[in-house]
Structures are given as structure tokens and as C-alpha cells.
PDB file of C-alpha atoms in Angstrom:
ATOM      1  CA  UNK A  18      -0.110  -0.012  -0.034  1.00  0.00           C
ATOM      2  CA  UNK A  19       1.398   3.605  -0.992  1.00  0.00           C
ATOM      3  CA  UNK A  20       0.851   5.004   2.609  1.00  0.00           C
ATOM      4  CA  UNK A  21       2.021   2.051   4.558  1.00  0.00           C
ATOM      5  CA  UNK A  22       4.372   2.774   7.634  1.00  0.00           C
ATOM      6  CA  UNK A  23       7.732   1.168   7.782  1.00  0.00           C
ATOM      7  CA  UNK A  24       7.918  -2.201   8.731  1.00  0.00           C
ATOM      8  CA  UNK A  25      10.062  -1.280  12.087  1.00  0.00           C
ATOM      9  CA  UNK A  26       7.172   0.964  13.132  1.00  0.00           C
ATOM     10  CA  UNK A  27       5.049  -2.131  13.995  1.00  0.00           C
ATOM     11  CA  UNK A  28       4.041  -2.245  17.774  1.00  0.00           C
ATOM     12  CA  UNK A  29       2.141  -4.903  19.763  1.00  0.00           C
ATOM     13  CA  UNK A  30      -1.594  -3.979  20.791  1.00  0.00           C
ATOM     14  CA  UNK A  31      -1.976  -3.372  24.537  1.00  0.00           C
ATOM     15  CA  UNK A  32      -2.023  -6.714  26.478  1.00  0.00           C
ATOM     16  CA  UNK A  33      -3.565  -7.288  30.035  1.00  0.00           C
ATOM     17  CA  UNK A  34      -0.567  -6.002  31.715  1.00  0.00           C
ATOM     18  CA  UNK A  35      -0.542  -2.948  29.762  1.00  0.00           C
ATOM     19  CA  UNK A  36      -4.268  -2.378  30.088  1.00  0.00           C
ATOM     20  CA  UNK A  37      -4.113  -2.964  33.732  1.00  0.00           C
ATOM     21  CA  UNK A  38      -1.342  -0.215  34.150  1.00  0.00           C
ATOM     22  CA  UNK A  39      -3.398   2.260  31.953  1.00  0.00           C
ATOM     23  CA  UNK A  40      -6.316   1.527  34.619  1.00  0.00           C
ATOM     24  CA  UNK A  41      -4.233   2.179  37.442  1.00  0.00           C
ATOM     25  CA  UNK A  42      -3.207   5.473  36.020  1.00  0.00           C
ATOM     26  CA  UNK A  43      -6.735   6.342  35.346  1.00  0.00           C
ATOM     27  CA  UNK A  44      -7.832   5.267  38.780  1.00  0.00           C
ATOM     28  CA  UNK A  45      -5.219   7.750  40.385  1.00  0.00           C
ATOM     29  CA  UNK A  46      -6.096  10.436  37.853  1.00  0.00           C
ATOM     30  CA  UNK A  47      -2.247  10.677  36.647  1.00  0.00           C
ATOM     31  CA  UNK A  48      -1.288  11.717  33.421  1.00  0.00           C
ATOM     32  CA  UNK A  49       1.344  10.403  31.124  1.00  0.00           C
ATOM     33  CA  UNK A  50       2.767  12.243  28.137  1.00  0.00           C
ATOM     34  CA  UNK A  51       2.462   8.735  26.704  1.00  0.00           C
ATOM     35  CA  UNK A  52      -1.285   8.649  26.667  1.00  0.00           C
ATOM     36  CA  UNK A  53      -1.850  12.515  26.015  1.00  0.00           C
ATOM     37  CA  UNK A  54       0.404  12.735  23.126  1.00  0.00           C
ATOM     38  CA  UNK A  55      -0.695   9.395  21.842  1.00  0.00           C
ATOM     39  CA  UNK A  56       2.698   7.779  21.519  1.00  0.00           C
ATOM     40  CA  UNK A  57       2.608   4.611  19.304  1.00  0.00           C
ATOM     41  CA  UNK A  58       5.218   3.101  21.804  1.00  0.00           C
ATOM     42  CA  UNK A  59       3.008   3.079  24.691  1.00  0.00           C
ATOM     43  CA  UNK A  60       2.246  -0.678  24.709  1.00  0.00           C
ATOM     44  CA  UNK A  61       5.986  -1.628  24.995  1.00  0.00           C
ATOM     45  CA  UNK A  62       6.868   1.147  27.439  1.00  0.00           C
ATOM     46  CA  UNK A  63       3.862   0.561  29.895  1.00  0.00           C
ATOM     47  CA  UNK A  64       4.569  -3.254  29.876  1.00  0.00           C
ATOM     48  CA  UNK A  65       8.176  -2.574  30.745  1.00  0.00           C
ATOM     49  CA  UNK A  66       7.562  -0.193  33.371  1.00  0.00           C
ATOM     50  CA  UNK A  67       8.530   2.832  31.556  1.00  0.00           C
ATOM     51  CA  UNK A  68       6.292   5.881  31.962  1.00  0.00           C
ATOM     52  CA  UNK A  69       6.745   9.451  31.408  1.00  0.00           C
ATOM     53  CA  UNK A  70       4.430  11.204  34.011  1.00  0.00           C
ATOM     54  CA  UNK A  71       2.804  14.559  33.106  1.00  0.00           C
ATOM     55  CA  UNK A  72       2.288  17.001  35.570  1.00  0.00           C
ATOM     56  CA  UNK A  73       0.341  20.253  35.774  1.00  0.00           C
ATOM     57  CA  UNK A  74      -2.671  18.912  34.178  1.00  0.00           C
ATOM     58  CA  UNK A  75      -3.339  17.642  30.417  1.00  0.00           C
ATOM     59  CA  UNK A  76      -3.566  20.907  28.680  1.00  0.00           C
ATOM     60  CA  UNK A  77      -0.797  23.219  27.379  1.00  0.00           C
ATOM     61  CA  UNK A  78      -0.482  26.948  26.687  1.00  0.00           C
ATOM     62  CA  UNK A  79       1.492  26.540  23.713  1.00  0.00           C
ATOM     63  CA  UNK A  80       0.414  25.666  20.302  1.00  0.00           C
ATOM     64  CA  UNK A  81       3.361  23.168  18.851  1.00  0.00           C
ATOM     65  CA  UNK A  82       1.921  21.992  15.324  1.00  0.00           C
ATOM     66  CA  UNK A  83       3.678  18.497  16.108  1.00  0.00           C
ATOM     67  CA  UNK A  84       2.348  17.602  19.541  1.00  0.00           C
ATOM     68  CA  UNK A  85      -0.912  15.569  20.275  1.00  0.00           C
ATOM     69  CA  UNK A  86      -1.469  16.891  23.796  1.00  0.00           C
ATOM     70  CA  UNK A  87      -4.459  19.191  24.266  1.00  0.00           C
ATOM     71  CA  UNK A  88      -4.183  23.037  23.875  1.00  0.00           C
ATOM     72  CA  UNK A  89      -5.696  25.988  24.789  1.00  0.00           C
ATOM     73  CA  UNK A  90      -5.606  29.292  22.789  1.00  0.00           C
ATOM     74  CA  UNK A  91      -6.448  31.501  25.745  1.00  0.00           C
ATOM     75  CA  UNK A  92      -4.876  31.462  29.129  1.00  0.00           C
ATOM     76  CA  UNK A  93      -7.508  30.596  31.779  1.00  0.00           C
ATOM     77  CA  UNK A  94      -7.722  31.568  35.361  1.00  0.00           C
ATOM     78  CA  UNK A  95      -5.581  29.609  37.592  1.00  0.00           C
ATOM     79  CA  UNK A  96      -7.549  27.597  40.381  1.00  0.00           C
ATOM     80  CA  UNK A  97      -5.534  26.425  43.340  1.00  0.00           C
ATOM     81  CA  UNK A  98      -6.346  23.299  45.144  1.00  0.00           C
ATOM     82  CA  UNK A  99      -9.094  22.186  42.885  1.00  0.00           C
ATOM     83  CA  UNK A 100     -10.993  18.794  44.016  1.00  0.00           C
ATOM     84  CA  UNK A 101      -8.717  16.040  43.581  1.00  0.00           C
ATOM     85  CA  UNK A 102     -10.797  13.368  42.441  1.00  0.00           C
ATOM     86  CA  UNK A 103     -13.253  14.219  39.355  1.00  0.00           C
ATOM     87  CA  UNK A 104     -15.401  12.318  36.903  1.00  0.00           C
ATOM     88  CA  UNK A 105     -12.928  10.698  34.359  1.00  0.00           C
ATOM     89  CA  UNK A 106     -15.192  11.330  31.516  1.00  0.00           C
ATOM     90  CA  UNK A 107     -15.533  15.124  32.449  1.00  0.00           C
ATOM     91  CA  UNK A 108     -11.743  15.136  32.669  1.00  0.00           C
ATOM     92  CA  UNK A 109     -11.703  14.120  29.111  1.00  0.00           C
ATOM     93  CA  UNK A 110     -13.840  16.955  27.917  1.00  0.00           C
ATOM     94  CA  UNK A 111     -12.667  19.811  30.076  1.00  0.00           C
ATOM     95  CA  UNK A 112      -9.309  21.602  29.884  1.00  0.00           C
ATOM     96  CA  UNK A 113      -7.117  20.882  32.943  1.00  0.00           C
ATOM     97  CA  UNK A 114      -5.628  24.379  33.381  1.00  0.00           C
ATOM     98  CA  UNK A 115      -5.283  24.412  37.031  1.00  0.00           C
ATOM     99  CA  UNK A 116      -2.968  23.331  39.906  1.00  0.00           C
ATOM    100  CA  UNK A 117      -3.719  20.053  41.429  1.00  0.00           C
ATOM    101  CA  UNK A 118      -2.050  20.234  44.851  1.00  0.00           C
ATOM    102  CA  UNK A 119      -2.505  16.516  45.088  1.00  0.00           C
ATOM    103  CA  UNK A 120      -0.844  15.450  41.956  1.00  0.00           C
ATOM    104  CA  UNK A 121       2.712  14.980  43.273  1.00  0.00           C
ATOM    105  CA  UNK A 122       1.405  12.440  46.042  1.00  0.00           C
ATOM    106  CA  UNK A 123      -0.619  10.642  43.575  1.00  0.00           C
ATOM    107  CA  UNK A 124       2.205  10.354  41.404  1.00  0.00           C
ATOM    108  CA  UNK A 125       4.572   8.961  44.164  1.00  0.00           C
ATOM    109  CA  UNK A 126       1.777   6.169  45.083  1.00  0.00           C
ATOM    110  CA  UNK A 127       2.142   4.918  41.538  1.00  0.00           C
ATOM    111  CA  UNK A 128       5.986   4.863  42.132  1.00  0.00           C
ATOM    112  CA  UNK A 129       5.481   2.795  45.112  1.00  0.00           C
ATOM    113  CA  UNK A 130       2.751   0.463  43.928  1.00  0.00           C
ATOM    114  CA  UNK A 131       4.825  -0.260  40.783  1.00  0.00           C
ATOM    115  CA  UNK A 132       8.348  -0.245  42.505  1.00  0.00           C
ATOM    116  CA  UNK A 133       9.884   1.987  40.156  1.00  0.00           C
ATOM    117  CA  UNK A 134      13.551   2.753  40.667  1.00  0.00           C
ATOM    118  CA  UNK A 135      13.661   5.276  37.721  1.00  0.00           C
ATOM    119  CA  UNK A 136      11.147   7.949  37.144  1.00  0.00           C
ATOM    120  CA  UNK A 137      10.665  10.216  34.314  1.00  0.00           C
ATOM    121  CA  UNK A 138       8.455  13.460  34.809  1.00  0.00           C
ATOM    122  CA  UNK A 139       7.471  16.032  32.041  1.00  0.00           C
ATOM    123  CA  UNK A 140       4.864  18.600  31.989  1.00  0.00           C
ATOM    124  CA  UNK A 141       2.616  20.742  29.668  1.00  0.00           C
ATOM    125  CA  UNK A 142       3.961  24.313  29.040  1.00  0.00           C
ATOM    126  CA  UNK A 143       2.091  26.767  31.760  1.00  0.00           C
ATOM    127  CA  UNK A 144       2.821  30.285  30.667  1.00  0.00           C
ATOM    128  CA  UNK A 145      -0.143  31.427  32.934  1.00  0.00           C
ATOM    129  CA  UNK A 146       1.694  30.582  36.063  1.00  0.00           C
ATOM    130  CA  UNK A 147       4.296  32.919  37.460  1.00  0.00           C
ATOM    131  CA  UNK A 148       6.895  30.262  38.002  1.00  0.00           C
ATOM    132  CA  UNK A 149       5.974  28.336  35.004  1.00  0.00           C
ATOM    133  CA  UNK A 150       5.033  25.174  37.222  1.00  0.00           C
ATOM    134  CA  UNK A 151       8.529  24.944  38.643  1.00  0.00           C
ATOM    135  CA  UNK A 152       7.188  24.543  42.288  1.00  0.00           C
ATOM    136  CA  UNK A 153       5.051  21.409  41.132  1.00  0.00           C
ATOM    137  CA  UNK A 154       8.266  19.900  39.644  1.00  0.00           C
ATOM    138  CA  UNK A 155       9.813  20.408  43.117  1.00  0.00           C
ATOM    139  CA  UNK A 156       6.853  18.832  45.043  1.00  0.00           C
ATOM    140  CA  UNK A 157       6.574  15.879  42.763  1.00  0.00           C
ATOM    141  CA  UNK A 158      10.394  15.098  43.465  1.00  0.00           C
ATOM    142  CA  UNK A 159       9.942  15.618  47.040  1.00  0.00           C
ATOM    143  CA  UNK A 160       7.084  13.171  47.186  1.00  0.00           C
ATOM    144  CA  UNK A 161       8.878  10.575  45.311  1.00  0.00           C
ATOM    145  CA  UNK A 162      12.025  10.905  47.524  1.00  0.00           C
ATOM    146  CA  UNK A 163       9.735  10.353  50.558  1.00  0.00           C
ATOM    147  CA  UNK A 164       9.266   7.077  49.243  1.00  0.00           C
ATOM    148  CA  UNK A 165      12.735   6.203  48.711  1.00  0.00           C
ATOM    149  CA  UNK A 166      15.484   8.775  48.315  1.00  0.00           C
ATOM    150  CA  UNK A 167      17.485   6.308  45.964  1.00  0.00           C
ATOM    151  CA  UNK A 168      14.946   6.573  43.199  1.00  0.00           C
ATOM    152  CA  UNK A 169      16.506   8.098  40.206  1.00  0.00           C
ATOM    153  CA  UNK A 170      14.293  11.051  38.818  1.00  0.00           C
ATOM    154  CA  UNK A 171      14.636  12.422  35.148  1.00  0.00           C
ATOM    155  CA  UNK A 172      13.065  15.823  34.550  1.00  0.00           C
ATOM    156  CA  UNK A 173      11.867  16.997  31.174  1.00  0.00           C
ATOM    157  CA  UNK A 174      11.258  20.509  31.802  1.00  0.00           C
ATOM    158  CA  UNK A 175       9.609  23.439  29.507  1.00  0.00           C
ATOM    159  CA  UNK A 176      11.676  26.493  29.008  1.00  0.00           C
ATOM    160  CA  UNK A 177      10.177  28.519  31.754  1.00  0.00           C
ATOM    161  CA  UNK A 178      10.077  31.419  29.486  1.00  0.00           C
ATOM    162  CA  UNK A 179      13.897  31.949  30.270  1.00  0.00           C
ATOM    163  CA  UNK A 180      13.307  32.529  33.692  1.00  0.00           C
ATOM    164  CA  UNK A 181      16.408  31.481  35.759  1.00  0.00           C
ATOM    165  CA  UNK A 182      15.081  31.516  39.173  1.00  0.00           C
ATOM    166  CA  UNK A 183      12.483  29.095  38.191  1.00  0.00           C
ATOM    167  CA  UNK A 184      15.035  27.099  36.593  1.00  0.00           C
ATOM    168  CA  UNK A 185      17.448  26.996  39.751  1.00  0.00           C
ATOM    169  CA  UNK A 186      14.325  26.042  41.880  1.00  0.00           C
ATOM    170  CA  UNK A 187      14.229  22.972  39.895  1.00  0.00           C
ATOM    171  CA  UNK A 188      17.729  22.106  39.800  1.00  0.00           C
ATOM    172  CA  UNK A 189      18.036  22.755  43.664  1.00  0.00           C
ATOM    173  CA  UNK A 190      15.402  19.970  43.977  1.00  0.00           C
ATOM    174  CA  UNK A 191      18.342  17.639  42.871  1.00  0.00           C
ATOM    175  CA  UNK A 192      16.920  15.505  39.705  1.00  0.00           C
ATOM    176  CA  UNK A 193      19.328  12.850  38.468  1.00  0.00           C
ATOM    177  CA  UNK A 194      19.089  14.163  34.753  1.00  0.00           C
ATOM    178  CA  UNK A 195      17.549  17.466  33.726  1.00  0.00           C
ATOM    179  CA  UNK A 196      16.205  17.528  30.073  1.00  0.00           C
ATOM    180  CA  UNK A 197      14.863  20.398  27.753  1.00  0.00           C
ATOM    181  CA  UNK A 198      13.993  19.358  24.195  1.00  0.00           C
ATOM    182  CA  UNK A 199      15.307  21.559  21.341  1.00  0.00           C
ATOM    183  CA  UNK A 200      12.623  19.559  19.343  1.00  0.00           C
ATOM    184  CA  UNK A 201      13.707  20.766  15.824  1.00  0.00           C
ATOM    185  CA  UNK A 202      16.354  22.682  13.925  1.00  0.00           C
ATOM    186  CA  UNK A 203      16.475  26.619  14.097  1.00  0.00           C
ATOM    187  CA  UNK A 204      14.892  27.208  10.513  1.00  0.00           C
ATOM    188  CA  UNK A 205      11.845  25.169  11.683  1.00  0.00           C
ATOM    189  CA  UNK A 206      11.493  26.307  15.252  1.00  0.00           C
ATOM    190  CA  UNK A 207       8.894  29.495  14.618  1.00  0.00           C
ATOM    191  CA  UNK A 208       7.091  27.433  12.245  1.00  0.00           C
ATOM    192  CA  UNK A 209       6.491  24.314  14.346  1.00  0.00           C
ATOM    193  CA  UNK A 210       6.632  25.979  17.944  1.00  0.00           C
ATOM    194  CA  UNK A 211       5.125  29.635  17.353  1.00  0.00           C
ATOM    195  CA  UNK A 212       5.315  30.332  21.068  1.00  0.00           C
ATOM    196  CA  UNK A 213       8.881  29.002  21.715  1.00  0.00           C
ATOM    197  CA  UNK A 214      12.395  30.127  20.875  1.00  0.00           C
ATOM    198  CA  UNK A 215      15.231  28.131  19.481  1.00  0.00           C
ATOM    199  CA  UNK A 216      17.941  30.335  21.343  1.00  0.00           C
ATOM    200  CA  UNK A 217      15.994  30.212  24.647  1.00  0.00           C
ATOM    201  CA  UNK A 218      16.406  26.392  24.609  1.00  0.00           C
ATOM    202  CA  UNK A 219      20.032  26.473  24.116  1.00  0.00           C
ATOM    203  CA  UNK A 220      20.289  28.988  26.767  1.00  0.00           C
ATOM    204  CA  UNK A 221      18.321  27.025  29.314  1.00  0.00           C
ATOM    205  CA  UNK A 222      20.725  23.901  28.673  1.00  0.00           C
ATOM    206  CA  UNK A 223      23.531  26.348  29.083  1.00  0.00           C
ATOM    207  CA  UNK A 224      22.299  27.580  32.188  1.00  0.00           C
ATOM    208  CA  UNK A 225      21.885  24.326  33.966  1.00  0.00           C
ATOM    209  CA  UNK A 226      25.482  23.604  33.513  1.00  0.00           C
ATOM    210  CA  UNK A 227      26.378  27.121  34.964  1.00  0.00           C
ATOM    211  CA  UNK A 228      24.373  26.389  37.917  1.00  0.00           C
ATOM    212  CA  UNK A 229      25.302  22.952  38.667  1.00  0.00           C
ATOM    213  CA  UNK A 230      28.019  21.667  36.197  1.00  0.00           C
ATOM    214  CA  UNK A 231      27.787  18.020  37.154  1.00  0.00           C
ATOM    215  CA  UNK A 232      24.158  17.630  36.623  1.00  0.00           C
ATOM    216  CA  UNK A 233      23.384  15.461  33.399  1.00  0.00           C
ATOM    217  CA  UNK A 234      21.613  17.431  30.681  1.00  0.00           C
ATOM    218  CA  UNK A 235      19.781  15.930  27.705  1.00  0.00           C
ATOM    219  CA  UNK A 236      17.742  17.257  24.660  1.00  0.00           C
ATOM    220  CA  UNK A 237      15.871  15.856  21.903  1.00  0.00           C
ATOM    221  CA  UNK A 238      15.430  16.116  18.236  1.00  0.00           C
ATOM    222  CA  UNK A 239      12.385  15.058  16.108  1.00  0.00           C
ATOM    223  CA  UNK A 240      13.259  14.224  12.859  1.00  0.00           C
ATOM    224  CA  UNK A 241      11.147  13.743   9.543  1.00  0.00           C
ATOM    225  CA  UNK A 242       9.772  17.420   9.886  1.00  0.00           C
ATOM    226  CA  UNK A 243      11.454  18.650   6.862  1.00  0.00           C
ATOM    227  CA  UNK A 244      15.137  19.444   7.967  1.00  0.00           C
ATOM    228  CA  UNK A 245      18.264  18.507   6.077  1.00  0.00           C
ATOM    229  CA  UNK A 246      21.021  16.468   7.600  1.00  0.00           C
ATOM    230  CA  UNK A 247      23.319  19.762   7.689  1.00  0.00           C
ATOM    231  CA  UNK A 248      20.942  21.420   9.895  1.00  0.00           C
ATOM    232  CA  UNK A 249      20.655  18.257  11.986  1.00  0.00           C
ATOM    233  CA  UNK A 250      24.553  18.365  12.452  1.00  0.00           C
ATOM    234  CA  UNK A 251      24.322  22.322  13.124  1.00  0.00           C
ATOM    235  CA  UNK A 252      21.738  21.575  15.889  1.00  0.00           C
ATOM    236  CA  UNK A 253      24.008  18.878  17.382  1.00  0.00           C
ATOM    237  CA  UNK A 254      26.793  21.356  17.498  1.00  0.00           C
ATOM    238  CA  UNK A 255      24.539  24.075  19.119  1.00  0.00           C
ATOM    239  CA  UNK A 256      23.692  21.197  21.723  1.00  0.00           C
ATOM    240  CA  UNK A 257      27.203  20.515  22.248  1.00  0.00           C
ATOM    241  CA  UNK A 258      28.238  24.094  22.826  1.00  0.00           C
ATOM    242  CA  UNK A 259      25.489  24.511  25.347  1.00  0.00           C
ATOM    243  CA  UNK A 260      27.130  21.425  27.206  1.00  0.00           C
ATOM    244  CA  UNK A 261      24.108  19.134  26.477  1.00  0.00           C
ATOM    245  CA  UNK A 262      25.278  15.650  27.830  1.00  0.00           C
ATOM    246  CA  UNK A 263      22.923  13.199  25.958  1.00  0.00           C
ATOM    247  CA  UNK A 264      20.981  13.408  22.781  1.00  0.00           C
ATOM    248  CA  UNK A 265      18.117  11.316  21.568  1.00  0.00           C
ATOM    249  CA  UNK A 266      16.708  11.270  17.830  1.00  0.00           C
ATOM    250  CA  UNK A 267      13.294  10.241  16.996  1.00  0.00           C
ATOM    251  CA  UNK A 268      10.979   9.725  14.217  1.00  0.00           C
ATOM    252  CA  UNK A 269       8.040  12.120  13.773  1.00  0.00           C
ATOM    253  CA  UNK A 270       4.476  10.813  13.367  1.00  0.00           C
ATOM    254  CA  UNK A 271       1.661  12.973  12.945  1.00  0.00           C
ATOM    255  CA  UNK A 272      -0.672  12.427  15.871  1.00  0.00           C
ATOM    256  CA  UNK A 273      -3.663  13.320  13.365  1.00  0.00           C
ATOM    257  CA  UNK A 274      -4.359  14.551   9.923  1.00  0.00           C
ATOM    258  CA  UNK A 275      -4.734  18.100  11.568  1.00  0.00           C
ATOM    259  CA  UNK A 276      -1.250  18.175  12.686  1.00  0.00           C
ATOM    260  CA  UNK A 277       1.947  18.982  10.756  1.00  0.00           C
ATOM    261  CA  UNK A 278       2.467  16.334   7.972  1.00  0.00           C
ATOM    262  CA  UNK A 279       5.370  13.937   8.278  1.00  0.00           C
ATOM    263  CA  UNK A 280       7.949  14.956   5.519  1.00  0.00           C
ATOM    264  CA  UNK A 281      10.170  12.280   5.640  1.00  0.00           C
ATOM    265  CA  UNK A 282      10.672   8.646   7.208  1.00  0.00           C
ATOM    266  CA  UNK A 283      14.355   8.242   8.353  1.00  0.00           C
ATOM    267  CA  UNK A 284      15.772   4.905   7.656  1.00  0.00           C
ATOM    268  CA  UNK A 285      17.298   2.794  10.433  1.00  0.00           C
ATOM    269  CA  UNK A 286      20.469   3.192   8.544  1.00  0.00           C
ATOM    270  CA  UNK A 287      20.349   7.013   8.478  1.00  0.00           C
ATOM    271  CA  UNK A 288      19.748   6.805  12.210  1.00  0.00           C
ATOM    272  CA  UNK A 289      22.787   4.627  12.870  1.00  0.00           C
TER     273      UNK A 289
END
């Protein structure tokens, strides 16, 4: 078939173990970027106890054209301490642009139940919050470390609009790895991420190393958006100049026909 995906994209459908873990997350009203962004690798990851928990609700204040997470075009009033347990069907319909003070605790309980030793935490971008959500990252780390101080935590943070004080608050909470994704090459940034800035992302990674030189930093590039190989190399050089330690590369798949289209499927040989 003309539009058939490459064979290496094939994934198993969710089995009973995966479905059980999805149900557990729903019962605790805990979001993962895996589900909210419609990641096709979800079945494999959930089966192997690999989750990326998503804090600060399930609705983003930015409008990146490649992302499947819910978005809001307007900034709604933030509501502190909204009721912890809501009807799940209502949760699917209503924007979750608020701060749930119980969220860090619920995530820690999932970590405890599943006996996770390495935890990845990300968030939607919350430009409506003065601290960009930094305090919620700190509370989530603290809640998990109350379970076990030896649990390794990787944070994938937004850019906090370049606010260094908010960045420092997260660094001071002592994550094991601190990631911020560059996402795409400089030329495509404003097209794909209208409310983000390529240089701000590089500056965030540089600032992390200035504040804590030994903290491991990480970033990610989505490929297949129309970038050239030369642009990828330039971006790698920019990241290295920002002292980024780890880079992941991934193939873009459009979450829906309304999202930015795939321009190219990168071969396994190209990735290597």
C-alpha cells in the first residue's frame, strides 16, 4: 500500500498487563505524556514499566504543531487546590488548566505501587503560572524521594520563558537528569513552535550547567519534519556548545491529519 508505514514501526497492541497499568493511572487520575500525546510506543513502554508522568494537568498553553497534547488558545484563570477526584469522563472533556496540589502525592503512590527505581517527569507548558510550574516539579521530586531517596528522577522541563530563578528552583531539588528538548532545527522552530524560541532552549541547557556543572543534561530532536542532514549537524553542534550531555533522536509521526505532516521517514541506517 502506498501509505503503509515502514515495517520497523510495528508495535504490539496493549495486552492485559498494559491495560491494567493504564487503568491504575486512570484510577489515580495521573497523566502521562505517553497517553496524552498518543505515543505509538505506549504498549511496549507500559509493559516494561517505562512511564513519562505529565504534571500540571493535560492542557498546554502553547501550540506546537507536531504535538498531540491538548492545547488552549487562551490563558484561563488558575485555580489552586481544585478537588482531587473528578469524573474521568468530565476530565476528558474539560481543559485541565489548574494546579492540582495532590498530584505529586498521587504520582508518588504509583511509583510505590509499581516499585519504580527510575522515574521520568515532564509537564505541559504553563505560561499562565508565574513560576511556569517549577514548584510542582519540586513537590513531585520531594514526594517521590519520601518513598525512597535512591529513586533516580529525570525531569523533562519546559523553558520557563527563560526565567533563571524558576530553573534554579528545579535544579536545587536535585533531579538525576535534567532534560529540555530543542525539538527541531533553528529554521523550523518558529513554524513548528510559534510560542517557543530556539535560542532560549539552548540558553536553558547552558544555564543548567552554569548552576550545577555536574548535573547530567539531555535534549531531543524530532526528525522527519523537513530538516536537512546539515541542519541536524548544526543543531548537534549548538547543543554541544551548550554543554548538553545526552541527545536522543526520534522519528516524527503526526498525531492526526490536522497536525503538521510527516515530510520524511528516516531509515534505520540513517539513524545509525
